[in-house]
Amino acid sequence: MKIKRPLFIVALSMLVAIYMANSMSGSMLLICLALFVLFIAVHKLTQDRYTHHLALFLLTALVAVGWLAVYKYNLNNKIEYLKSKETFDLTGVVTKSENVGYTNRYDIKILAVDDTKINGFKAQLYSDEQLKPGDSIKSSAKFKSFTPKSNYLSFYSDSIFGRIESKNIEVVPGSNITAFFFQIRTKLIGNSRKIFDYKAVPVAVAMGLGDKTILDPSIVNAFSFTGLSHALVVSGLHVGFIVAVFNALLYLIPVNKKLKNIVLLIAVFSFMGIIGFTPSIIRAGVLVIALTVGKTFILETDNYTTLAIVIILTLFFNPFSAHSGSLLLSYAAYFGVIQAVEIATKESLNKLLTIFLLSSFAVI
């Protein structure tokens, strides 16, 4: 029997298996797997309609749990290595900066510890130092790991694996893509002061670039109170605007469609960089990039397959992403929109009802 949309089944299985593996004890997970095997056997002996689908789901779940174990093993080795040192010489890059009222909070991508390279490891740093994204830093630091009480899974889902304490931070010369995009971002904020009224600049920057550092806290609270705080977070809606504007502009240029799509890919990636490669913009941007690549280099593109590929890649690079609430909501909303389009097309709904159905999922 041919399996319909196998990659979508694989992606869903990975999400469920990794979430269960991190949320349950080992014995409970084994019991669930045993019960699922029993369910497949009963299904095979009775209906035998979707046995191949269920078997693929189980096989992928086992592989996903195995990958999670390997990822955890490598991650714990890095954490234990950093914890074993009283202090160490840190080399890293600032990827995100945020003011938390009394101090500044930075996300640091650790490049090396005592001249030993560290790959794929980020940590948070609280400091009164004035740093900006893209700054290459050196410092004598101390590492502190998260504990279960600190809800470590929420940090892990954002690829933050601990905290570092440092008082003497030295900014050293260095060039990287983060610094390049931050310079563009700074110029855009500067130009916005020439375009908008001075009172509107903070709101325009927050809504357009997701930067709330110059926005008055009372305005942030007002947006939150009215349930509009999502308007200050750059996500899929903004990427949709970028795609719509570039599609409209490129439509007027008589060039090859593939070339237009490549320009669109560059524009979306550049926008992701200017925003700062935040988790929400990465999810939206990667989804659009995957769809565009599919339409450009593959004869037939299926929305379910594209969504599955994005989820699989996300979980491959960080299995703990399965615990990101915003990730689950984003992809659930996209899946809902796909379903809504299919329902509207199949049932021949009128335009008003179709718009209402699509908007319901888009609001998520």
Coordinates of C-alpha atoms in Angstrom, one line a residue:
M1 CA 0.0 0.0 0.0
K2 CA 1.4 3.4 -1.0
I3 CA 1.9 5.8 1.9
K4 CA 0.4 9.2 1.4
R5 CA 2.5 12.2 2.4
P6 CA 5.2 10.1 4.2
L7 CA 7.4 13.1 5.1
F8 CA 4.5 14.7 6.9
I9 CA 4.0 11.5 8.9
V10 CA 7.8 11.5 9.7
A11 CA 7.6 15.2 10.9
L12 CA 4.6 14.6 13.1
S13 CA 6.1 11.5 14.5
M14 CA 9.3 13.4 15.4
L15 CA 7.4 16.1 17.1
V16 CA 5.3 13.7 19.2
A17 CA 8.2 11.4 20.1
I18 CA 10.7 14.1 21.1
Y19 CA 8.0 15.9 23.2
M20 CA 7.1 12.7 25.0
A21 CA 10.7 11.7 25.5
N22 CA 11.4 15.0 27.3
S23 CA 8.2 15.0 29.2
M24 CA 8.0 11.4 30.5
S25 CA 10.1 9.1 32.5
G26 CA 12.0 6.4 30.7
S27 CA 9.7 3.6 31.9
M28 CA 6.5 5.5 31.0
L29 CA 7.9 6.1 27.5
L30 CA 8.7 2.4 27.0
I31 CA 5.1 1.5 28.2
C32 CA 3.7 4.0 25.6
L33 CA 5.9 2.5 22.8
A34 CA 4.8 -1.1 23.8
L35 CA 1.1 -0.1 23.8
F36 CA 1.6 1.5 20.4
V37 CA 3.2 -1.7 19.0
L38 CA 0.2 -3.6 20.4
F39 CA -2.2 -1.2 18.7
I40 CA -0.4 -1.7 15.4
A41 CA -0.6 -5.4 15.7
V42 CA -4.4 -5.3 16.5
H43 CA -4.9 -2.9 13.6
K44 CA -3.0 -5.3 11.3
L45 CA -5.2 -8.2 12.3
T46 CA -8.5 -6.3 12.1
Q47 CA -8.7 -3.4 9.6
D48 CA -5.2 -3.3 8.1
R49 CA -5.9 0.0 6.4
Y50 CA -3.2 2.3 7.6
T51 CA -0.7 -0.3 9.0
H52 CA 2.1 1.0 6.8
H53 CA 1.4 4.6 8.0
L54 CA 1.5 3.5 11.7
A55 CA 4.7 1.4 11.2
L56 CA 6.4 4.5 9.6
F57 CA 5.2 6.6 12.5
L58 CA 6.7 4.1 15.0
L59 CA 10.0 3.7 13.1
T60 CA 10.4 7.4 12.9
A61 CA 9.6 7.8 16.6
L62 CA 12.4 5.4 17.5
V63 CA 14.9 7.2 15.3
A64 CA 13.8 10.5 16.7
V65 CA 14.3 9.3 20.3
G66 CA 17.7 7.9 19.3
W67 CA 18.7 11.3 17.8
L68 CA 17.5 13.1 20.9
A69 CA 19.7 10.8 23.0
V70 CA 22.8 11.5 20.9
Y71 CA 22.1 15.3 20.9
K72 CA 21.6 15.2 24.7
Y73 CA 24.8 13.3 25.1
N74 CA 26.9 15.8 23.1
L75 CA 25.2 18.7 24.8
N76 CA 25.7 17.4 28.3
N77 CA 29.4 16.8 27.5
K78 CA 29.8 20.5 26.6
I79 CA 27.9 21.6 29.7
E80 CA 30.0 19.4 32.0
Y81 CA 33.2 20.6 30.3
L82 CA 32.2 24.2 31.0
K83 CA 31.1 23.5 34.5
S84 CA 34.3 21.7 35.3
K85 CA 36.2 25.0 34.9
E86 CA 36.2 27.6 37.7
T87 CA 36.8 30.3 35.1
F88 CA 37.8 30.2 31.4
D89 CA 38.8 32.5 28.6
L90 CA 35.7 33.0 26.4
T91 CA 35.6 34.0 22.8
G92 CA 32.1 34.6 21.3
V93 CA 29.7 36.7 19.3
V94 CA 26.7 38.7 20.6
T95 CA 23.7 37.5 18.6
K96 CA 20.9 39.3 20.5
S97 CA 20.7 42.2 23.0
E98 CA 17.7 43.2 25.1
N99 CA 17.2 45.6 28.0
V100 CA 15.4 44.0 30.9
G101 CA 15.0 47.2 33.0
Y102 CA 17.8 47.0 35.5
T103 CA 20.5 45.6 33.2
N104 CA 21.1 44.3 29.7
R105 CA 20.6 40.7 28.6
Y106 CA 22.6 39.2 25.8
D107 CA 22.6 36.0 23.9
I108 CA 26.2 34.9 23.2
K109 CA 27.3 32.4 20.7
I110 CA 30.3 30.7 22.2
L111 CA 33.0 30.1 19.7
A112 CA 35.9 28.9 21.9
V113 CA 36.7 28.2 25.5
D114 CA 40.4 28.4 26.4
D115 CA 41.2 28.2 22.7
T116 CA 39.1 25.0 22.3
K117 CA 36.4 25.4 19.7
I118 CA 32.8 25.0 20.8
N119 CA 30.2 24.4 18.1
G120 CA 26.4 25.1 18.3
F121 CA 26.3 26.5 21.9
K122 CA 24.7 29.7 23.1
A123 CA 24.4 31.1 26.6
Q124 CA 22.8 34.2 28.2
L125 CA 24.8 37.0 29.7
Y126 CA 23.5 39.7 32.1
S127 CA 25.8 42.7 32.1
D128 CA 25.8 46.5 32.4
E129 CA 28.2 46.6 29.5
Q130 CA 26.8 48.3 26.3
L131 CA 27.1 45.6 23.6
K132 CA 25.3 45.2 20.3
P133 CA 24.5 42.3 18.0
G134 CA 27.5 41.3 16.0
D135 CA 30.2 42.4 18.5
S136 CA 33.0 39.9 18.8
I137 CA 34.0 39.6 22.5
K138 CA 36.6 38.1 24.7
S139 CA 36.2 37.7 28.4
S140 CA 37.2 35.7 31.5
A141 CA 33.9 34.0 32.3
K142 CA 32.2 31.4 34.5
F143 CA 29.4 29.0 33.4
K144 CA 26.2 28.3 35.2
S145 CA 23.9 25.6 33.9
F146 CA 20.1 25.7 34.0
T147 CA 18.2 23.6 36.5
P148 CA 14.7 21.9 36.1
K149 CA 13.4 24.6 38.4
S150 CA 14.4 27.3 35.9
N151 CA 12.2 25.6 33.3
Y152 CA 15.3 24.7 31.3
L153 CA 13.3 23.3 28.4
S154 CA 12.0 26.7 27.4
F155 CA 15.6 28.0 27.2
Y156 CA 16.7 24.8 25.4
S157 CA 13.9 25.3 22.8
D158 CA 15.5 28.7 21.9
S159 CA 19.0 27.1 21.7
I160 CA 20.1 28.7 25.0
F161 CA 21.9 26.2 27.1
G162 CA 23.2 28.1 30.1
R163 CA 24.3 31.4 31.6
I164 CA 27.7 32.9 31.8
E165 CA 28.9 35.4 34.3
S166 CA 31.6 37.9 33.4
K167 CA 32.6 41.4 34.5
N168 CA 35.5 42.2 32.2
I169 CA 34.3 42.1 28.6
E170 CA 36.6 43.2 25.8
V171 CA 35.1 44.0 22.4
V172 CA 37.6 42.8 19.7
P173 CA 37.8 43.5 16.0
G174 CA 35.8 41.0 13.9
S175 CA 33.4 40.8 11.1
N176 CA 30.4 38.5 10.8
I177 CA 27.0 38.3 9.2
T178 CA 25.3 39.4 12.4
A179 CA 27.3 42.7 12.5
F180 CA 26.6 43.3 8.8
F181 CA 22.8 43.0 9.3
F182 CA 22.9 45.0 12.5
Q183 CA 24.5 47.9 10.6
I184 CA 21.7 47.8 8.1
R185 CA 19.2 47.7 10.9
T186 CA 20.7 50.8 12.5
K187 CA 20.6 52.7 9.3
L188 CA 16.9 51.8 8.8
I189 CA 16.1 53.0 12.3
G190 CA 18.0 56.3 11.6
N191 CA 16.1 56.8 8.3
S192 CA 12.8 56.2 10.1
R193 CA 13.4 59.3 12.1
K194 CA 13.4 61.3 8.9
I195 CA 10.2 59.7 7.6
F196 CA 7.9 59.4 10.6
D197 CA 6.9 61.9 13.3
Y198 CA 9.2 61.6 16.3
K199 CA 6.4 60.3 18.4
A200 CA 5.6 57.5 15.9
V201 CA 9.2 56.4 15.4
P202 CA 9.3 54.0 18.4
V203 CA 6.1 52.3 17.4
A204 CA 7.1 52.1 13.7
V205 CA 10.4 50.6 14.6
A206 CA 8.8 48.1 17.0
M207 CA 6.1 47.0 14.5
G208 CA 8.4 47.0 11.5
L209 CA 11.7 45.6 12.9
G210 CA 10.6 44.1 16.2
D211 CA 12.9 46.4 18.2
K212 CA 11.2 47.6 21.4
T213 CA 14.3 49.1 23.0
I214 CA 13.2 52.7 22.3
L215 CA 9.5 52.1 22.9
D216 CA 8.0 53.5 26.1
P217 CA 7.0 50.7 28.6
S218 CA 3.6 52.2 29.0
I219 CA 2.9 51.7 25.2
V220 CA 4.1 48.1 25.5
N221 CA 1.7 47.5 28.4
A222 CA -1.1 49.1 26.4
F223 CA -0.6 46.7 23.5
S224 CA -0.4 43.8 25.9
F225 CA -3.6 44.9 27.7
T226 CA -5.6 45.1 24.5
G227 CA -4.3 41.8 23.3
L228 CA -2.2 43.3 20.5
S229 CA 1.3 42.5 21.8
H230 CA 1.8 40.2 18.8
A231 CA 1.8 43.3 16.6
L232 CA 5.2 44.2 18.1
V233 CA 6.7 40.8 17.3
V234 CA 8.0 40.3 13.7
S235 CA 6.8 37.0 12.4
G236 CA 5.0 35.5 9.4
L237 CA 2.7 38.5 8.8
H238 CA 5.8 40.7 8.1
V239 CA 7.4 38.0 5.9
G240 CA 4.1 37.8 4.0
F241 CA 4.2 41.6 3.4
I242 CA 7.8 41.3 2.1
V243 CA 6.8 38.5 -0.3
A244 CA 3.7 40.4 -1.5
V245 CA 5.7 43.6 -2.2
F246 CA 8.5 41.8 -4.0
N247 CA 6.1 39.7 -6.0
A248 CA 4.3 42.8 -7.1
L249 CA 7.5 44.6 -8.1
L250 CA 9.1 41.6 -9.8
Y251 CA 5.9 41.0 -11.7
L252 CA 6.6 44.2 -13.6
I253 CA 10.1 43.0 -14.6
P254 CA 10.2 40.8 -17.8
V255 CA 12.8 38.2 -16.5
N256 CA 12.8 34.5 -16.0
K257 CA 10.5 33.3 -13.1
K258 CA 13.4 31.3 -11.5
L259 CA 15.5 34.4 -11.4
K260 CA 12.6 36.3 -9.7
N261 CA 12.3 33.5 -7.1
I262 CA 16.0 33.7 -6.4
V263 CA 15.7 37.5 -5.8
L264 CA 12.8 36.8 -3.5
L265 CA 14.9 34.2 -1.6
I266 CA 17.7 36.8 -1.1
A267 CA 15.1 39.4 0.0
V268 CA 13.5 37.1 2.6
F269 CA 16.9 36.0 4.0
S270 CA 18.1 39.6 4.2
F271 CA 14.9 40.5 6.1
M272 CA 15.5 37.6 8.5
G273 CA 19.1 38.9 9.1
I274 CA 17.9 42.5 9.7
I275 CA 15.4 41.4 12.2
G276 CA 18.1 39.4 14.0
F277 CA 17.3 35.8 13.2
T278 CA 14.8 35.5 16.0
P279 CA 13.0 32.1 16.4
S280 CA 9.7 33.5 15.1
I281 CA 11.2 35.1 12.0
I282 CA 13.4 32.0 11.3
R283 CA 10.3 29.8 11.3
A284 CA 8.4 32.1 8.9
G285 CA 11.3 32.8 6.7
V286 CA 12.5 29.2 6.4
L287 CA 8.9 28.1 5.5
V288 CA 8.7 30.8 2.7
I289 CA 12.2 29.9 1.5
A290 CA 11.3 26.2 1.4
L291 CA 8.1 26.9 -0.6
T292 CA 10.0 29.1 -3.0
V293 CA 12.8 26.6 -3.5
G294 CA 10.3 23.9 -4.1
K295 CA 8.5 26.0 -6.8
T296 CA 11.8 27.0 -8.4
F297 CA 13.7 23.7 -8.6
I298 CA 11.0 21.0 -8.1
L299 CA 8.3 20.3 -10.7
E300 CA 5.5 19.8 -8.1
T301 CA 5.4 21.3 -4.6
D302 CA 3.1 20.0 -1.9
N303 CA 2.4 22.3 1.1
Y304 CA 2.3 19.3 3.5
T305 CA 5.7 18.1 2.3
T306 CA 7.2 21.6 2.5
L307 CA 5.9 22.0 6.1
A308 CA 7.3 18.6 7.0
I309 CA 10.8 19.4 5.6
V310 CA 10.9 22.6 7.7
I311 CA 9.9 20.7 10.8
I312 CA 12.3 17.9 10.2
L313 CA 15.2 20.3 9.7
T314 CA 14.3 22.4 12.8
L315 CA 14.2 19.3 15.0
F316 CA 17.4 17.9 13.5
F317 CA 19.4 21.1 14.4
N318 CA 17.7 21.4 17.8
P319 CA 15.4 18.6 19.0
F320 CA 14.3 20.7 22.0
S321 CA 12.5 22.9 19.5
A322 CA 9.6 20.5 19.9
H323 CA 8.9 22.3 23.3
S324 CA 8.6 25.8 21.7
G325 CA 5.0 26.9 22.1
S326 CA 5.4 29.6 19.4
L327 CA 6.8 26.9 17.0
L328 CA 3.9 24.6 17.6
L329 CA 1.4 27.4 17.2
S330 CA 3.1 28.7 14.1
Y331 CA 3.1 25.4 12.3
A332 CA -0.4 24.5 13.6
A333 CA -1.7 27.8 12.1
Y334 CA 0.0 27.0 8.8
F335 CA -1.4 23.5 8.8
G336 CA -4.8 25.1 9.6
V337 CA -4.6 27.5 6.7
I338 CA -3.8 24.6 4.4
Q339 CA -6.8 22.6 5.7
A340 CA -9.0 25.7 5.4
V341 CA -8.1 26.2 1.8
E342 CA -8.8 22.6 1.0
I343 CA -12.2 22.7 2.8
A344 CA -13.1 26.0 1.1
T345 CA -12.2 24.6 -2.3
K346 CA -13.9 21.2 -1.8
E347 CA -17.1 22.7 -0.3
S348 CA -17.2 25.7 -2.7
L349 CA -17.7 28.1 0.1
N350 CA -18.5 31.8 -0.7
K351 CA -15.7 34.3 -0.5
L352 CA -16.8 35.8 2.9
L353 CA -16.9 32.5 4.6
T354 CA -13.6 31.5 3.1
I355 CA -11.9 34.7 4.3
F356 CA -13.4 34.1 7.8
L357 CA -12.1 30.6 7.8
L358 CA -8.6 31.6 6.7
S359 CA -8.5 34.5 9.1
S360 CA -9.3 32.3 12.1
F361 CA -6.2 30.3 11.6
A362 CA -4.1 33.3 10.5
V363 CA -4.9 35.1 13.8
I364 CA -3.0 32.3 15.6

